[in-house]
XYZ file of C-alpha atoms in Angstrom:
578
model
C 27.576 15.801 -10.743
C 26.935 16.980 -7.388
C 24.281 15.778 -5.372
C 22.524 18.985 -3.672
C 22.502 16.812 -0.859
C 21.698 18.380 2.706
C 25.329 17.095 3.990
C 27.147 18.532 0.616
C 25.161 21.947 1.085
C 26.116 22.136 4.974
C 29.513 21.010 4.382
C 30.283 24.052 1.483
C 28.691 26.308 3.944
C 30.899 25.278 6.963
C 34.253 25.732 4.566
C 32.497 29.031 3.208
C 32.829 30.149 6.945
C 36.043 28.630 7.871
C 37.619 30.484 4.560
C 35.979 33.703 5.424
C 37.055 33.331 8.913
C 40.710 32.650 7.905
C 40.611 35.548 5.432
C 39.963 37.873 8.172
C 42.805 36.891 10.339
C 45.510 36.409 7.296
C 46.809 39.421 7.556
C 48.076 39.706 11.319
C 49.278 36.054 10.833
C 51.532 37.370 8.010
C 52.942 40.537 9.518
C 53.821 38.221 12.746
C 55.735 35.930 10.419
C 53.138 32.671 10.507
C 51.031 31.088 8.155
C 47.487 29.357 9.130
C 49.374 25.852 9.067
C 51.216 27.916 12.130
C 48.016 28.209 14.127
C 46.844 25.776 17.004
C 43.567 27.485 15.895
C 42.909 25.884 12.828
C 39.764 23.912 12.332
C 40.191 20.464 13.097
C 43.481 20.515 14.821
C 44.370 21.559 18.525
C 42.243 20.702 21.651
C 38.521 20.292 21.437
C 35.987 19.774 24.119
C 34.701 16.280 25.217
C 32.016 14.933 23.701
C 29.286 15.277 25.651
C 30.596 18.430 27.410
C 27.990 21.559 27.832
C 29.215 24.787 25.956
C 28.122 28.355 25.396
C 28.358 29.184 21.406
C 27.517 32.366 19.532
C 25.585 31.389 16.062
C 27.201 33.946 13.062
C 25.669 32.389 10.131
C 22.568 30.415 9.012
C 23.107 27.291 7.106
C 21.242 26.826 3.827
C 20.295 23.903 5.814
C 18.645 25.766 8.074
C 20.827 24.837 11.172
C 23.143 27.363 12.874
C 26.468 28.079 12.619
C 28.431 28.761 15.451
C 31.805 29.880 17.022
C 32.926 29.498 20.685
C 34.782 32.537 22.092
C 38.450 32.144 20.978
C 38.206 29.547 18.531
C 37.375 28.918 14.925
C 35.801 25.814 15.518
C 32.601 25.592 13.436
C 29.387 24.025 15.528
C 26.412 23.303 13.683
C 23.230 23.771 16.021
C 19.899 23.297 15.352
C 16.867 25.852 16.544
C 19.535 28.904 16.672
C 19.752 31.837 14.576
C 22.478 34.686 14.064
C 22.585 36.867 16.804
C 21.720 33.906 19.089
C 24.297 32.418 21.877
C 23.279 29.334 23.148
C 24.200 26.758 25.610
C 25.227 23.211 23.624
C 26.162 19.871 23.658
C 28.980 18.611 21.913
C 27.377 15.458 20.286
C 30.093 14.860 17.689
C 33.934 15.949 15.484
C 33.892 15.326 12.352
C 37.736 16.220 11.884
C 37.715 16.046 8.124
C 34.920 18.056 7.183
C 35.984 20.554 10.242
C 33.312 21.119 12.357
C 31.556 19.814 14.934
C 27.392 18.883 15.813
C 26.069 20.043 18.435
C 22.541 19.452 20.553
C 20.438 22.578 21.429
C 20.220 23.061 25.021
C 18.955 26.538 25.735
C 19.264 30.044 24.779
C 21.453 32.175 26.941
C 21.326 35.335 24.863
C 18.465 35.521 21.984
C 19.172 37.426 18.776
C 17.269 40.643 18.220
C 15.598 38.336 15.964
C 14.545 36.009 18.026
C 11.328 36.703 19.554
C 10.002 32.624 21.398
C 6.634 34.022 22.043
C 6.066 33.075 18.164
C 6.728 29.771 18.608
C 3.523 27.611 18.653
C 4.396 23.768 19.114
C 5.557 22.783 22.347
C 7.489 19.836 20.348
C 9.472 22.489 18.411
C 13.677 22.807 19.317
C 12.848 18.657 19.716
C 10.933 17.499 16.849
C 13.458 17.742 13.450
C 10.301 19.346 11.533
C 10.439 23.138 12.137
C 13.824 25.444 12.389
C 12.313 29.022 11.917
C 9.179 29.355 14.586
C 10.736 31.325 16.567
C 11.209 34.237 13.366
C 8.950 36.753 11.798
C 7.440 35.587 8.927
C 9.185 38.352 6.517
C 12.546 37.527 8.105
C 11.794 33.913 7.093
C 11.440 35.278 3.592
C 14.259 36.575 3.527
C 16.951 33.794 4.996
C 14.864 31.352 1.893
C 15.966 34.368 -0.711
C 19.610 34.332 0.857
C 19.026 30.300 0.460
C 18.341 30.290 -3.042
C 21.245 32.993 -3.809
C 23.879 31.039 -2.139
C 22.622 27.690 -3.975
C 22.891 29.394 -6.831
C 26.438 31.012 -6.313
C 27.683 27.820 -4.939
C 26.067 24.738 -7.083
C 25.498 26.477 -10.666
C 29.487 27.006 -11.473
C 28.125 30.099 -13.805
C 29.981 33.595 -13.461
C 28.072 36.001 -11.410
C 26.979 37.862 -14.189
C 24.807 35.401 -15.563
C 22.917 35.182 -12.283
C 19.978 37.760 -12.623
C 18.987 39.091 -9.046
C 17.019 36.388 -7.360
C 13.739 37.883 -7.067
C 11.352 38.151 -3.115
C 10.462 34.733 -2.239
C 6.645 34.443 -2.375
C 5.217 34.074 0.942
C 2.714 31.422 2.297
C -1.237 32.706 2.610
C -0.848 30.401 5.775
C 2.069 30.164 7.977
C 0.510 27.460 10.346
C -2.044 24.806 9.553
C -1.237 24.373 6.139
C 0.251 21.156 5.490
C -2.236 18.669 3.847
C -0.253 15.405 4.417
C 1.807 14.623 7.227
C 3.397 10.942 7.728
C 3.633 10.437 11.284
C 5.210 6.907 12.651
C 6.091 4.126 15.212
C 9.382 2.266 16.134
C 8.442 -1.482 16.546
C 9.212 -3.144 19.794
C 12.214 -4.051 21.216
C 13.892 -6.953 19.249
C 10.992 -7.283 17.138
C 13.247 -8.720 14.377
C 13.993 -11.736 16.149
C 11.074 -12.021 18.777
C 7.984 -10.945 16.368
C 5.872 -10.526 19.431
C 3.211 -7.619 18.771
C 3.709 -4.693 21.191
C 2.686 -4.952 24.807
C 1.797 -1.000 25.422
C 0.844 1.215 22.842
C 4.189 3.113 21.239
C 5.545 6.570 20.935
C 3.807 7.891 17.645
C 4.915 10.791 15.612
C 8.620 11.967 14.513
C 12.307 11.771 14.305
C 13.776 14.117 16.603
C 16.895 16.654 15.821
C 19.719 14.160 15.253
C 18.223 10.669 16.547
C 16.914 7.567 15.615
C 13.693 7.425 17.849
C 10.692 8.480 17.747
C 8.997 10.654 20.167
C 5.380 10.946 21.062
C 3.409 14.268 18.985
C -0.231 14.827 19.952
C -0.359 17.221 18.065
C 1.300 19.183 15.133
C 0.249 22.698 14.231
C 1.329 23.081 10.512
C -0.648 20.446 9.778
C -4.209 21.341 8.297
C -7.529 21.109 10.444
C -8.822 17.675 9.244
C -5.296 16.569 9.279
C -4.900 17.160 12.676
C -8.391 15.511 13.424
C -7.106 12.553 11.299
C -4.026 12.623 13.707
C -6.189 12.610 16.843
C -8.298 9.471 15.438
C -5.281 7.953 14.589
C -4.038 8.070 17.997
C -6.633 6.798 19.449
C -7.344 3.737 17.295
C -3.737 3.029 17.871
C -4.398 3.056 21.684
C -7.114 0.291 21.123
C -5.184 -2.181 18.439
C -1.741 -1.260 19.350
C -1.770 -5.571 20.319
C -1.995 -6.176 16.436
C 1.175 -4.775 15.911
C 4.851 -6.485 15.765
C 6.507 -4.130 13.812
C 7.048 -0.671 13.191
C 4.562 1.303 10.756
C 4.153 4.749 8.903
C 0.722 6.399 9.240
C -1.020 8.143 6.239
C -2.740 11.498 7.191
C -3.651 12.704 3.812
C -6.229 15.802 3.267
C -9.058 15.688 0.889
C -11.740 17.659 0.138
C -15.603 17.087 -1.291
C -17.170 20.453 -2.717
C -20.308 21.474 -2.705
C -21.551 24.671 -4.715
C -23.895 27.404 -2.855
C -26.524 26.843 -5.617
C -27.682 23.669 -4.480
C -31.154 24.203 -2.151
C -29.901 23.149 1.390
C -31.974 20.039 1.352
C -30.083 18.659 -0.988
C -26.561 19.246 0.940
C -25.024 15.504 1.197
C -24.280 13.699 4.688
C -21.089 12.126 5.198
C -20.486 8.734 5.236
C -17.143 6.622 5.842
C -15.673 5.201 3.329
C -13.412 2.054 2.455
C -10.745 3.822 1.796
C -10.750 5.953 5.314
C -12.270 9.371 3.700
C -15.742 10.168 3.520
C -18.097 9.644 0.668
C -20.733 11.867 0.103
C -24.507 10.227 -0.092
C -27.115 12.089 -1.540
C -30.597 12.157 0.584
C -32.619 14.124 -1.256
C -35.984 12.936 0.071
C -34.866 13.701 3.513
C -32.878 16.692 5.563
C -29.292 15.472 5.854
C -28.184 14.423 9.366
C -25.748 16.593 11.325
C -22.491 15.905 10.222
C -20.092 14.391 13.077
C -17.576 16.952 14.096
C -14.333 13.731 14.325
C -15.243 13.096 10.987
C -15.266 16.697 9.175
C -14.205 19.885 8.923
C -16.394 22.018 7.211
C -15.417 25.187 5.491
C -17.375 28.028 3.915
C -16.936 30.095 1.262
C -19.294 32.540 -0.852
C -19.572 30.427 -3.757
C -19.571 26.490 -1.646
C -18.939 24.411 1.399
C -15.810 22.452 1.366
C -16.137 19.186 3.444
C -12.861 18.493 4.528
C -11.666 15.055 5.983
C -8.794 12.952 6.418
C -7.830 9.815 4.412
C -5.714 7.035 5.964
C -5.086 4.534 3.254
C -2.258 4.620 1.340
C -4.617 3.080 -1.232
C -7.410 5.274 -1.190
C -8.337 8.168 -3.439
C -7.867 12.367 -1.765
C -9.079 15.437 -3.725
C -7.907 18.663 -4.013
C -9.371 21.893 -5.664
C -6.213 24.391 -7.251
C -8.559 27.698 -8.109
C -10.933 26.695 -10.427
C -9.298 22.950 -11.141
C -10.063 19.755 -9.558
C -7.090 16.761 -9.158
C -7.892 13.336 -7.650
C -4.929 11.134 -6.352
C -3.666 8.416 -4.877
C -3.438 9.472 -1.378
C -0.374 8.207 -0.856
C 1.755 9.315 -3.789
C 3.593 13.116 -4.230
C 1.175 15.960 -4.701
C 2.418 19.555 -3.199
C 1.458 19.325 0.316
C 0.512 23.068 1.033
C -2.597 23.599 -0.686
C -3.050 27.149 0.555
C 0.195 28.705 -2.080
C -1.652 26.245 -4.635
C -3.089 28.932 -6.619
C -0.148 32.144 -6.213
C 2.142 29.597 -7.679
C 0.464 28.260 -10.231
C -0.612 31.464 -11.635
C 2.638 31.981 -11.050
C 3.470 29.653 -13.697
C 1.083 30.635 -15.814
C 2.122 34.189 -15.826
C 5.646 32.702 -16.826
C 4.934 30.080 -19.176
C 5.031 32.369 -22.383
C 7.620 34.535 -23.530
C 7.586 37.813 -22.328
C 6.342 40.280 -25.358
C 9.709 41.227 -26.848
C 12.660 38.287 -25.207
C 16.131 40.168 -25.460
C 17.565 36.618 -26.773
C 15.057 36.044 -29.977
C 14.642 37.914 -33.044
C 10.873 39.060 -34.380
C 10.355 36.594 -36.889
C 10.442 33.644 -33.923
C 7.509 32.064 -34.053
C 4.681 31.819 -30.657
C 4.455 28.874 -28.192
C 2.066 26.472 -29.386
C 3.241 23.493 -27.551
C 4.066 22.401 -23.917
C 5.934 19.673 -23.102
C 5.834 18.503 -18.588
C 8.219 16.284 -17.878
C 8.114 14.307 -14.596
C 4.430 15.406 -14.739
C 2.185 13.145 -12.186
C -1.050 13.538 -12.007
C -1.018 16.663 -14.228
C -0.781 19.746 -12.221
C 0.926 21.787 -14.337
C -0.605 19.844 -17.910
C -4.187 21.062 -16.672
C -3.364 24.387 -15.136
C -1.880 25.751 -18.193
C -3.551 23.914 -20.906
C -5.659 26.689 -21.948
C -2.580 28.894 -22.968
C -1.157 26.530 -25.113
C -3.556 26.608 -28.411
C -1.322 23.257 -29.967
C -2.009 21.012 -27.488
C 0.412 19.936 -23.748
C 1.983 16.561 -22.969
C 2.546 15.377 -19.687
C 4.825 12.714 -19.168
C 5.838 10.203 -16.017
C 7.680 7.071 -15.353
C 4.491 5.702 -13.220
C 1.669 4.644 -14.807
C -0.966 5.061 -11.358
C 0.038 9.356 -12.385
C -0.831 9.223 -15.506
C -3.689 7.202 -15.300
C -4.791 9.777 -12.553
C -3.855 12.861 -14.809
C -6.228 11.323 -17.585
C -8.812 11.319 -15.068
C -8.103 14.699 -13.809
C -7.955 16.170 -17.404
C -11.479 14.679 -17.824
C -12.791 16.551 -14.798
C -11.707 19.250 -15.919
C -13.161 18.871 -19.461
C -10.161 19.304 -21.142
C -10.165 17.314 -24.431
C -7.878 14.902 -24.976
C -6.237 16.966 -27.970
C -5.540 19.820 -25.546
C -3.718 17.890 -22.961
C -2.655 13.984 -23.395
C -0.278 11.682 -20.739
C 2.073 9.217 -21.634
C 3.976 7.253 -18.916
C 7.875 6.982 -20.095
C 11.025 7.324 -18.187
C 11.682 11.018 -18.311
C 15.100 10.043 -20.076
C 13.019 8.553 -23.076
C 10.580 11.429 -23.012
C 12.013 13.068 -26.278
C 10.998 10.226 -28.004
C 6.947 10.976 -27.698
C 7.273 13.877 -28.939
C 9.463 14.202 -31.984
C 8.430 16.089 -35.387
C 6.753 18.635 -36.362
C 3.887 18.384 -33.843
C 6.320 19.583 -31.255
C 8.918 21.903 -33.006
C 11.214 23.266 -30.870
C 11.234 26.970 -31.842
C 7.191 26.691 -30.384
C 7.318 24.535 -27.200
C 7.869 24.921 -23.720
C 9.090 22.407 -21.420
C 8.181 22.494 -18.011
C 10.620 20.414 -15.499
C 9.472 19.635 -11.758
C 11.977 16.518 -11.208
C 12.508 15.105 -7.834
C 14.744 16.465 -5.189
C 17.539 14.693 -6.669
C 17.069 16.893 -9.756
C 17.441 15.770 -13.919
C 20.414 13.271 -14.297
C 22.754 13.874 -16.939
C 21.377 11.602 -20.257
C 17.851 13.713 -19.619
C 19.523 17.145 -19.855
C 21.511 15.687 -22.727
C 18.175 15.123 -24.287
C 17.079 18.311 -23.702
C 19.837 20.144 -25.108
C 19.728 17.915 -27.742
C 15.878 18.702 -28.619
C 16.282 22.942 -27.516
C 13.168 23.904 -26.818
C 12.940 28.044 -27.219
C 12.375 28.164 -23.004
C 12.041 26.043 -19.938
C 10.532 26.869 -16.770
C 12.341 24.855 -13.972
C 10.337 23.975 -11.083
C 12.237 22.418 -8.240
C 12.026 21.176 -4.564
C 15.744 21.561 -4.243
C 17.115 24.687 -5.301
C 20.826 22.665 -5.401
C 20.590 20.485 -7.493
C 18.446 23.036 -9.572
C 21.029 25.390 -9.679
C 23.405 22.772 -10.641
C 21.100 21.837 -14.140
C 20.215 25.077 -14.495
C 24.311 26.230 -14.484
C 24.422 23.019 -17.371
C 21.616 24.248 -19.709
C 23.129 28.048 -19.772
C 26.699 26.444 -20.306
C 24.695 24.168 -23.167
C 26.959 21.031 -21.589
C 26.293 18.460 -18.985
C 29.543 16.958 -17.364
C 29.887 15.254 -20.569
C 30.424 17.935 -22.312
C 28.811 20.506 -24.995
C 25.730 18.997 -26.648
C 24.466 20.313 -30.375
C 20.627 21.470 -30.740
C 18.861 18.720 -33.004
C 18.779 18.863 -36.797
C 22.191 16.237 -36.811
C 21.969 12.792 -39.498
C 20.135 10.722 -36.906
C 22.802 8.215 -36.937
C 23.875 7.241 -40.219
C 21.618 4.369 -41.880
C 23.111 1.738 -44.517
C 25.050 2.580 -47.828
C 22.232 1.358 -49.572
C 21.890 -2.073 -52.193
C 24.878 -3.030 -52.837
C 26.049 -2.478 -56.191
C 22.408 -0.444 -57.439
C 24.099 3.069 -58.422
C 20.774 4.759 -58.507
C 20.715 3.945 -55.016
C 23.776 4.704 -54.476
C 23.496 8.344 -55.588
C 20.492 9.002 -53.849
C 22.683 7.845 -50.582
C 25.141 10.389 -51.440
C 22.910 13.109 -51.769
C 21.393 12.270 -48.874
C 24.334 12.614 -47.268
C 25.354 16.470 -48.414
C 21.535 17.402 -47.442
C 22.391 16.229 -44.402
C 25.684 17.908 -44.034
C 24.365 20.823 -44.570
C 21.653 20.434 -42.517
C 24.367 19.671 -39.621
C 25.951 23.073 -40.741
C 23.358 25.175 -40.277
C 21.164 23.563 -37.655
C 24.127 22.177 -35.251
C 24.644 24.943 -33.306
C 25.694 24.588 -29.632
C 22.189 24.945 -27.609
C 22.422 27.091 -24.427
C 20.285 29.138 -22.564
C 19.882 32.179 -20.510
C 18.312 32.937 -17.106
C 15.521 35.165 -16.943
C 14.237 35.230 -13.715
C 15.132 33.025 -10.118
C 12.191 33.258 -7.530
C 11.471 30.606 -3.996
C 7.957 29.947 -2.949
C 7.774 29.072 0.777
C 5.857 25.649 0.599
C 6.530 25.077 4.448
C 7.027 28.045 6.666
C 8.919 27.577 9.608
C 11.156 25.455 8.153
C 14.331 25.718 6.438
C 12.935 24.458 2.658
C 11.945 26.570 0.002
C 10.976 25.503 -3.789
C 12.746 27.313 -6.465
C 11.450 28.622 -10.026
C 13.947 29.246 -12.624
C 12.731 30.567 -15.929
C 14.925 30.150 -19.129
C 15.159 31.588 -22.775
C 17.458 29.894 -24.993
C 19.875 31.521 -26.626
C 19.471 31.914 -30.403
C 22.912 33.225 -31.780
């Protein structure tokens, strides 16, 4: 299986160019009686410039990576530079050949000539074309779209290994409500000090905090990062500062926490009655009621407070990993840990889970089942932590929704989220399992597949190959694949429509179950009933075993993080009933 790994996707991307680069030139090589293994020009062979050696390169393509590809005048060289986009030609630095793969990295220096595209008076972080976070600030926001729908096309053209026509057209990516200021965790870090391994002397001056830039190990010093939310940037500033008093205690490196969460308060409630803020253990803010007596002003490093028609939202910043954030999704409320996965741009929160919802049935009349198949009543999320998706769409499933993890801390949280939510237990339950074992909660008739939907949202590493053997095996009648990596999606996705992993074609369930024992030795009567057992079950294998596959119905990105090169991919699937 491949990987859908950033250096796989950049290095089918170079060779895309390199082919298409080749193709153009075959031709003239031909009629002048060479082949490419004639030309000095190849990729990878003839003279290259030193290492360290300034350039001027003109980007032609943009990497699904979101880096820059680029050609200096003459050659077919490939450099990959960061910051640039088509159109652009830029001054470089050659940092490093990679001979094999065929192209070589470069450092952004400066912009000679911008791309019509390019327009720098968008930019809004005086880190950016240093800091590795952003690659697009420098775009419109529609353009942006649009390279993250190109993104998702090529992932699926290049990772699914399906024939173009079972690709449907990959639908507008969905746009962020916020473009800046939307990020509701950031991790921000410090390098320990020199030869702390051996030494284990705490620091002497007060490190560089914040991130990784373009292509390095270190870590230079942010102030201050724009796609971050408001309290998250307040949490950020405190941060800082505490680290400027007990930077002594350290002798190591450390990750920072910076973790949104929000306390809701409705309109309703007579003003007097509006909670003060307190700190709490866990670095967020409790709220105290004070009835008796007007609350005190609330301290502007502490909070950010944000009003609505309907409430106040007191927004704050939690630090430990430990500690407990909230987040509202529409009408929904989900507590977790604050340092464990939950989507960090709460502002697309509600387009994409409607979204979802919108998508989670079967249109009215499928093209791939007959009438007499039977409604949804079941929903099964796999890799489901604390229960977004189990919650948001439990009132559409009238049978009931299981969510299942491998960690227990998510599904302990998703109980606790499904009871703030008063949703019943018999309308949405949690079971933590490996995701590979999750058929095994949910077999029978409770969950028949002809009426359940599975919902996947794996990590970026996407479903190995004994889970989508179990879920070929089980056949749901659709799945709706969420993913944070549209490459390795593509790649399961191209498995479940070819109804084979790289093992090879797997049968819909219905099969013996694996064969039990003859019976009691010599009893005949038990005997015969083995026998017949046996031709029910043949038959059953007849009709039922039927090669499971499925078909695309729709492909759609959500931009989760504008201005940079990611984009989370929705793939909705019917299976095929032949």
């Amino acid at each position: 299986m491949t990987t859908g790994s950033a250096e796989e996707v950049l290095a089918i991307d170079v060779r895309n160019l390199i082919d298409s680069l080749s193709l153009t030139e075959d031709g003239g090589a031909e009629e002048n009686g060479t082949t490419r293994e004639d030309e000095s020009n190849e990729p990878g062979t003839g003279s290259l410039p030193e290492q360290g050696s300034d350039i001027e390169v003109e980007v032609v393509e943009l990497s699904s990576t979101g880096e820059g590809l680029a050609l200096q005048k003459g050659s077919k060289r490939v450099y990959v530079v960061p910051f640039a986009v088509p159109g652009d030609t830029v001054k470089v630095k050659v940092y490093r050949h990679l001979r094999e793969e065929g192209y070589t990295v470069a450092d952004f220096i400066s912009v000679v000539t911008p791309s019509t595209s390019r327009d720098d008076s968008r930019i809004q972080c005086k880190y950016f074309a240093t800091c590795s976070g952003c690659q697009f600030q420098m775009l419109d926001y529609d353009e942006q779209l649009r390279l993250k729908r190109r993104i998702v096309e090529k992932a699926f053209r290049h990772f699914s290994q399906l024939p173009p026509e079972l690709i449907p057209a990959i639908q507008d990516t969905i746009g962020s409500p916020l473009q800046y200021g939307y990020r509701t965790k950031l991790t921000p870090h410090f390098d320990g000090p020199p030869g702390w391994r051996r030494s284990k002397q705490p620091f002497e001056q007060c490190p560089p905090i914040g991130f990784m830039p373009k292509g390095k190990r270190n870590t230079i010093d942010i102030e201050d990062c724009p796609i971050g939310t408001d309290a998250v940037r307040l949490g950020l500033k405190s941060e800082r500062a505490r680290m400027a008093v007990e930077y002594g205690k350290y002798a190591r490196g450390a990750t920072i926490l910076l973790r949104e969460s929000t306390k809701r308060i409705p309109k309703k409630q007579d003003s007097s009655s509006i909670p003060a803020l307190a700190p709490s253990a866990d670095g967020a803010a409790d709220i105290k009621q004070t009835p008796a007596s007007p609350s005190p002003p609330l301290p502007e490093d502490e909070v950010v407070r944000v009003e609505t028609e309907e409430y106040t939202d007191l927004k704050t910043c939690v630090t430990d990993n430990n500690g407990t954030s909230t987040e509202y999704v529409g009408p929904y409320v989900f507590h977790n840990p604050a340092g464990s996965f939950f989507q960090n741009n709460n502002s697309i929160l509600p387009v994409f889970t409607d979204y979802i919802r919108q998508h989670i049935l079967p249109p009215s009349s499928p093209p791939t089942t007959s009438p007499s198949t039977p409604s949804i009543n079941f929903l099964i999320d796999a890799y489901s932590g604390s229960g977004l998706f189990t919650i948001t769409l439990s009132s559409l499933i009238p049978g009931g929704s299981v969510g299942i993890d491998i960690s227990s801390s998510s599904i302990a949280f998703a109980s606790r989220n499904a009871a703030a939510n008063q949703i019943p237990e018999e309308r949405a339950r949690f079971v933590a399992a490996d995701a590979r074992a999750l058929f095994d909660s949910v077999t029978g008739d409770a969950y028949a597949p002809d009426r359940t939907v599975v919902v996947l949202d794996p990590p970026r590493k996407g479903c190995d190959a004994d889970f989508l053997r179990q879920l070929l095996a089980f056949g749901p009648r659709r799945v709706v694949y969420v993913s944070c990596n549209v490459h390795t999606q593509a790649r399961d996705v191209g498995m479940l429509v070819r109804g084979e992993t790289d093992a090879g074609a797997i049968m819909a369930s219905g099969g013996d179950g694996g064969g039990g024992a003859a019976g009691n030795g010599g009893d005949e009567e038990a005997e015969e009933a083995h026998l017949e057992n046996l031709k029910n079950k043949t038959t059953m294998k007849k009709e039922k075993n039927k090669r499971t596959r499925y078909a695309i119905e729709s492909l759609r990105g959500f931009d989760f993080f504008p201005q940079t090169g990611h984009v989370e991919g929705v793939a909705v699937l019917n299976r095929v009933d032949e």
